[in-house]
mmCIF file with all atom_site columns, C-alpha atoms in Angstrom:
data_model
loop_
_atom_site.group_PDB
_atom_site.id
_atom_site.type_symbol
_atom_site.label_atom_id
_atom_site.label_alt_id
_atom_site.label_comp_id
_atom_site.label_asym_id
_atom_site.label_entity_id
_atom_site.label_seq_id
_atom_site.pdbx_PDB_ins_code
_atom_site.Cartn_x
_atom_site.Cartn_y
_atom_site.Cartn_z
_atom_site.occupancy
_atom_site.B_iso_or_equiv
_atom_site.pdbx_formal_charge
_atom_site.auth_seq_id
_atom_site.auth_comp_id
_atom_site.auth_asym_id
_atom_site.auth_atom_id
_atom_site.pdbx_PDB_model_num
ATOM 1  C CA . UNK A 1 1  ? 19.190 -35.781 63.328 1.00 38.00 ? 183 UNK A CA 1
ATOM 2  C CA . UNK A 1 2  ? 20.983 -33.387 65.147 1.00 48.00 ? 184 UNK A CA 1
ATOM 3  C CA . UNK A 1 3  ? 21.947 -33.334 68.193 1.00 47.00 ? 185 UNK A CA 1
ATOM 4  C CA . UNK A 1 4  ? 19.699 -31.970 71.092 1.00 50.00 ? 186 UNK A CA 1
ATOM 5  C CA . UNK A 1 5  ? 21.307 -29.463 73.249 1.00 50.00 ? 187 UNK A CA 1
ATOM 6  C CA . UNK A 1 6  ? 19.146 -30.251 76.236 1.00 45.00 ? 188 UNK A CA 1
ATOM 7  C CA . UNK A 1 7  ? 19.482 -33.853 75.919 1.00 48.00 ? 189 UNK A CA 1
ATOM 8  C CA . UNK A 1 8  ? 23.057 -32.978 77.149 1.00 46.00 ? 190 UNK A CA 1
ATOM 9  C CA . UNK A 1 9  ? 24.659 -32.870 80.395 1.00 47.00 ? 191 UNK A CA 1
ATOM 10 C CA . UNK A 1 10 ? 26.147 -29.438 81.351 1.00 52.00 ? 192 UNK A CA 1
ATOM 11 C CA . UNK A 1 11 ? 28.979 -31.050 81.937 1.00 55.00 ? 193 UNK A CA 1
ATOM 12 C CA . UNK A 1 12 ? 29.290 -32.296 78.639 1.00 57.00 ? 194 UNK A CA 1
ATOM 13 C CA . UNK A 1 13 ? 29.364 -29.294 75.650 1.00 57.00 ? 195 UNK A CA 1
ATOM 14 C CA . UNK A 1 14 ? 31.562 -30.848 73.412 1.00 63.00 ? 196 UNK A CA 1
ATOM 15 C CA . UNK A 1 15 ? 29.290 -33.739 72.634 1.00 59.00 ? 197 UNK A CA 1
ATOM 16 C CA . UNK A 1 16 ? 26.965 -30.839 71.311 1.00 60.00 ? 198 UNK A CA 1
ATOM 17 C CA . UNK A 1 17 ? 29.878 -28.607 70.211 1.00 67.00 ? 199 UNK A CA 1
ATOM 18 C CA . UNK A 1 18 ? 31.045 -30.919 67.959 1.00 71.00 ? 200 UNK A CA 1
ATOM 19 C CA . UNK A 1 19 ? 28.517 -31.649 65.797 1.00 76.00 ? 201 UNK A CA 1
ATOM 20 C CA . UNK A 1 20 ? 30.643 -30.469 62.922 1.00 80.00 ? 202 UNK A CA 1
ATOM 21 C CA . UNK A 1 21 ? 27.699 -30.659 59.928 1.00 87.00 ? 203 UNK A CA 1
ATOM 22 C CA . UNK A 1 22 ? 25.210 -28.875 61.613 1.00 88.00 ? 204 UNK A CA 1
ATOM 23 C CA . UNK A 1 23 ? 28.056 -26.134 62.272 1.00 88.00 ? 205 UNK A CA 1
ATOM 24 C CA . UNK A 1 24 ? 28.967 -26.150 58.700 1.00 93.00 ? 206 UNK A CA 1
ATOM 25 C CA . UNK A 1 25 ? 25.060 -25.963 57.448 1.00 94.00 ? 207 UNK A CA 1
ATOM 26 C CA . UNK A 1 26 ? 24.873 -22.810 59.467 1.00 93.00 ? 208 UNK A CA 1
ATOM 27 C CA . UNK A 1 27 ? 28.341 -21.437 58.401 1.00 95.00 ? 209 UNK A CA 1
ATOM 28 C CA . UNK A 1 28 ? 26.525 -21.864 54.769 1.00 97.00 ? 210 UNK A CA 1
ATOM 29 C CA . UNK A 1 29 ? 23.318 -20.531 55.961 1.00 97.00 ? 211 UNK A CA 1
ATOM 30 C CA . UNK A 1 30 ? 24.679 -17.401 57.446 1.00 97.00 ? 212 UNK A CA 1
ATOM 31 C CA . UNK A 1 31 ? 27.013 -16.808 54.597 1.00 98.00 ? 213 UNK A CA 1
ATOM 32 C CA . UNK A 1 32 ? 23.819 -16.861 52.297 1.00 98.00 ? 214 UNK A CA 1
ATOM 33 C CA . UNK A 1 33 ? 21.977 -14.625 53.894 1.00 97.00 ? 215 UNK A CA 1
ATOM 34 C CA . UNK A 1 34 ? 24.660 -12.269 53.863 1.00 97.00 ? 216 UNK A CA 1
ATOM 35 C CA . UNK A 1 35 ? 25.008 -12.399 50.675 1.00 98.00 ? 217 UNK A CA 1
ATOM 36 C CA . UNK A 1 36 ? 21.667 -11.831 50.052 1.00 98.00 ? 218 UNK A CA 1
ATOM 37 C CA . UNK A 1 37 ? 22.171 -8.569  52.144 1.00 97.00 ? 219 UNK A CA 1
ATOM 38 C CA . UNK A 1 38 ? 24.795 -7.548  50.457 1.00 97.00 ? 220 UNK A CA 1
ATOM 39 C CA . UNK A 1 39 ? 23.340 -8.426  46.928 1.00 97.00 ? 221 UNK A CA 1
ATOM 40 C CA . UNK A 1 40 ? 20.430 -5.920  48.395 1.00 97.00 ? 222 UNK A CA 1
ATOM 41 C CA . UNK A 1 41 ? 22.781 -2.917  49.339 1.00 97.00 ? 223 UNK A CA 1
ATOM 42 C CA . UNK A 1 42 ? 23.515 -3.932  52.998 1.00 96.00 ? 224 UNK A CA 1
ATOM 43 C CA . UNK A 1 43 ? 26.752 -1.959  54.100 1.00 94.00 ? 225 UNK A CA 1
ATOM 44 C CA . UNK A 1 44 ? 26.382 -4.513  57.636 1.00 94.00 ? 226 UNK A CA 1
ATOM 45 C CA . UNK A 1 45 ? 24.695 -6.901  59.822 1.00 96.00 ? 227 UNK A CA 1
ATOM 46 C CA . UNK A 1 46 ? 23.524 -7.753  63.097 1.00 96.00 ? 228 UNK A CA 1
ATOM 47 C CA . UNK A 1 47 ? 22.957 -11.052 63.980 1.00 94.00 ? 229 UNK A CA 1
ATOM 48 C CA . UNK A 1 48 ? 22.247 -12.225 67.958 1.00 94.00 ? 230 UNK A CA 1
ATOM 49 C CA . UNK A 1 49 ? 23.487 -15.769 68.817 1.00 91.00 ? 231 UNK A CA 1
ATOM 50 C CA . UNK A 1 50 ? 21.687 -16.552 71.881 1.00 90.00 ? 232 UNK A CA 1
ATOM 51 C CA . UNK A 1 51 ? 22.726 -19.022 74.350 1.00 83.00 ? 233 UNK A CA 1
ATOM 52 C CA . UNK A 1 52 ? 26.328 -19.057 72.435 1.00 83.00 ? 234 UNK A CA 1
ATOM 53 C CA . UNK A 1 53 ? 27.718 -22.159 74.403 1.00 82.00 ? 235 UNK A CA 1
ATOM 54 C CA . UNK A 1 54 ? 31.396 -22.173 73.994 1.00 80.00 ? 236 UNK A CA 1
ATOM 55 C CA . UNK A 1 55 ? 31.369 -20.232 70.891 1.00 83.00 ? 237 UNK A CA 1
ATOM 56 C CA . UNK A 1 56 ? 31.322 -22.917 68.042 1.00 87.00 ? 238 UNK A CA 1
ATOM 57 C CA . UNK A 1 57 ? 28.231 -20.578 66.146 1.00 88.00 ? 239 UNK A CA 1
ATOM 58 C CA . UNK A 1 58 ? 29.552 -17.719 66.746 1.00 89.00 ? 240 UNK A CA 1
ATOM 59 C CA . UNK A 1 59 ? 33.215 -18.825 65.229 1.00 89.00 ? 241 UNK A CA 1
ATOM 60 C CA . UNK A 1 60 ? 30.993 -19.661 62.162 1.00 92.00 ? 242 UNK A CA 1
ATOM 61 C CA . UNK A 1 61 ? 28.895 -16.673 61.755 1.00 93.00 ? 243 UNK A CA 1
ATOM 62 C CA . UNK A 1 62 ? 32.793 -14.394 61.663 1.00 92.00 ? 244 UNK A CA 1
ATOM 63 C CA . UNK A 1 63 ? 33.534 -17.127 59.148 1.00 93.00 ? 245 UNK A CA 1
ATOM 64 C CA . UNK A 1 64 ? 30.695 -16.278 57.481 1.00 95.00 ? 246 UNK A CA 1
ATOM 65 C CA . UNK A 1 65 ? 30.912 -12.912 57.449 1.00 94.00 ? 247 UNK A CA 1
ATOM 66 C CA . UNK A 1 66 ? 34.637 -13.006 56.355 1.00 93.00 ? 248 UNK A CA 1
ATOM 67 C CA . UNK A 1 67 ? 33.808 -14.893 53.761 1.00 95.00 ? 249 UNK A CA 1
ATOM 68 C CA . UNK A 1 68 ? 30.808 -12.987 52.377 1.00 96.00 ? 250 UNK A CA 1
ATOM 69 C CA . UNK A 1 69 ? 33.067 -9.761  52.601 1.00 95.00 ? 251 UNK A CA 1
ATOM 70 C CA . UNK A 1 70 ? 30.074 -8.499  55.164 1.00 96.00 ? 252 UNK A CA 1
ATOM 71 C CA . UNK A 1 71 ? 31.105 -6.610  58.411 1.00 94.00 ? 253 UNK A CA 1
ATOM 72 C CA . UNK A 1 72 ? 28.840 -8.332  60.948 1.00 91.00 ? 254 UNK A CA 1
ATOM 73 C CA . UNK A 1 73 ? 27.610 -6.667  64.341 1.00 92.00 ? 255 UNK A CA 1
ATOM 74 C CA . UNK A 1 74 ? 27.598 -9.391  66.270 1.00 90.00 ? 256 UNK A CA 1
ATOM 75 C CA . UNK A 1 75 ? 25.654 -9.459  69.870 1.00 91.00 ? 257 UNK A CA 1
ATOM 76 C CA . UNK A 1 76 ? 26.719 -13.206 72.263 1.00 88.00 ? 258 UNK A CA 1
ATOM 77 C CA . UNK A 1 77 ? 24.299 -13.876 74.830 1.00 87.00 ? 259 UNK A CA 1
ATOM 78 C CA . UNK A 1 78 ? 25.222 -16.982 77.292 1.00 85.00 ? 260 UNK A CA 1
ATOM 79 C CA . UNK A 1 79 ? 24.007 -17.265 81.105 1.00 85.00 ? 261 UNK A CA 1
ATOM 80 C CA . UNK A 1 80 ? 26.409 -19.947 82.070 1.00 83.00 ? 262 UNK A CA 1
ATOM 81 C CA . UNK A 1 81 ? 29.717 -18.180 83.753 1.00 82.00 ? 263 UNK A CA 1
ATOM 82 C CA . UNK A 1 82 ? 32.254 -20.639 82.607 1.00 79.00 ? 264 UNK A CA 1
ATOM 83 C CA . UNK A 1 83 ? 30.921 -20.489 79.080 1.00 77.00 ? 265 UNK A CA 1
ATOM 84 C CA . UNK A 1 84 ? 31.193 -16.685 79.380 1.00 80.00 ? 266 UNK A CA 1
ATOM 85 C CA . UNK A 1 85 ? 34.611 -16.502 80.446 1.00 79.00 ? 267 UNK A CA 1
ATOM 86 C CA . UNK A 1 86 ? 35.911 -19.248 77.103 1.00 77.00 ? 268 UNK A CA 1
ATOM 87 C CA . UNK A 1 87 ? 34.085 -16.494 74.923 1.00 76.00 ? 269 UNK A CA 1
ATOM 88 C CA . UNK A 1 88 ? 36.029 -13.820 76.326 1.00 75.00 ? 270 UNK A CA 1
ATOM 89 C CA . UNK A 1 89 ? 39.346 -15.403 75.507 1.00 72.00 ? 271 UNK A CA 1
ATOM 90 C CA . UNK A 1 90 ? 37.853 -16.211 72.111 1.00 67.00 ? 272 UNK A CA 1
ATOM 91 C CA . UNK A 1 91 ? 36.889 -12.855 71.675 1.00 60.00 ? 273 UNK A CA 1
ATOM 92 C CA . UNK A 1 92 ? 40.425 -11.321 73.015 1.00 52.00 ? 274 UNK A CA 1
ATOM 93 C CA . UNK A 1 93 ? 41.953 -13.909 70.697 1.00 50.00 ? 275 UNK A CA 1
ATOM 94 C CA . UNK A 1 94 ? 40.110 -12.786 67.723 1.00 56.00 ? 276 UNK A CA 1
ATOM 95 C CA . UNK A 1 95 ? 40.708 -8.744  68.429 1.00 54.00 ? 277 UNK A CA 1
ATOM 96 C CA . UNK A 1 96 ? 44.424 -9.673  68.713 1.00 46.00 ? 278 UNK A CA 1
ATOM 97 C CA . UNK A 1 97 ? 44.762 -11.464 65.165 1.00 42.00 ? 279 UNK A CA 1
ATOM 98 C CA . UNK A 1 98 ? 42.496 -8.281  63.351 1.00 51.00 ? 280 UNK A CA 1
ATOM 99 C CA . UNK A 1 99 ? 44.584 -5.899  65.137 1.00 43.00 ? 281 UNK A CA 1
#
């Protein structure tokens, strides 16, 4: 089973972070989808990820959408500050490798 994110300390994310199967499985699942999409005429896609954590989902769904060759609108929603300020550097991170 996988692991339950409120069965989790606060304190502790990585214990639920790195859960690296159920990462992968959604990796897959999003990458399907978007295929799908595409396979349907989809020029895009918008996809929320709702209490993001650290970011582990949302590095997957870019994957994802990399791989699937499917620009992805992409809208992170997370209410804990320290959280918040680790996806900012993720996200400056990410703008400086694409350019």
């Amino acid at each position: 089973y996988p692991l339950c994110a409120l069965a989790v300390s606060d304190e502790r994310p990585e214990i639920f972070e790195n859960d690296r199967p159920k990462y992968l499985a959604y990796e897959e699942a999003i990458y399907k989808r978007l295929v799908d999409l595409k396979n349907e005429g989809a020029t895009r896609a918008v996809l929320m990820v709702v209490g993001a954590g650290r970011g582990p989902l949302v590095d997957r769904a870019i994957k994802a959408s990399a791989s699937a060759k499917v620009p992805l609108k992409l809208y992170v929603i997370e209410k804990n500050p320290n959280a918040v300020v680790t996806l900012g550097r993720s996200s400056e991170t990410a703008k400086a490798h694409r350019g």
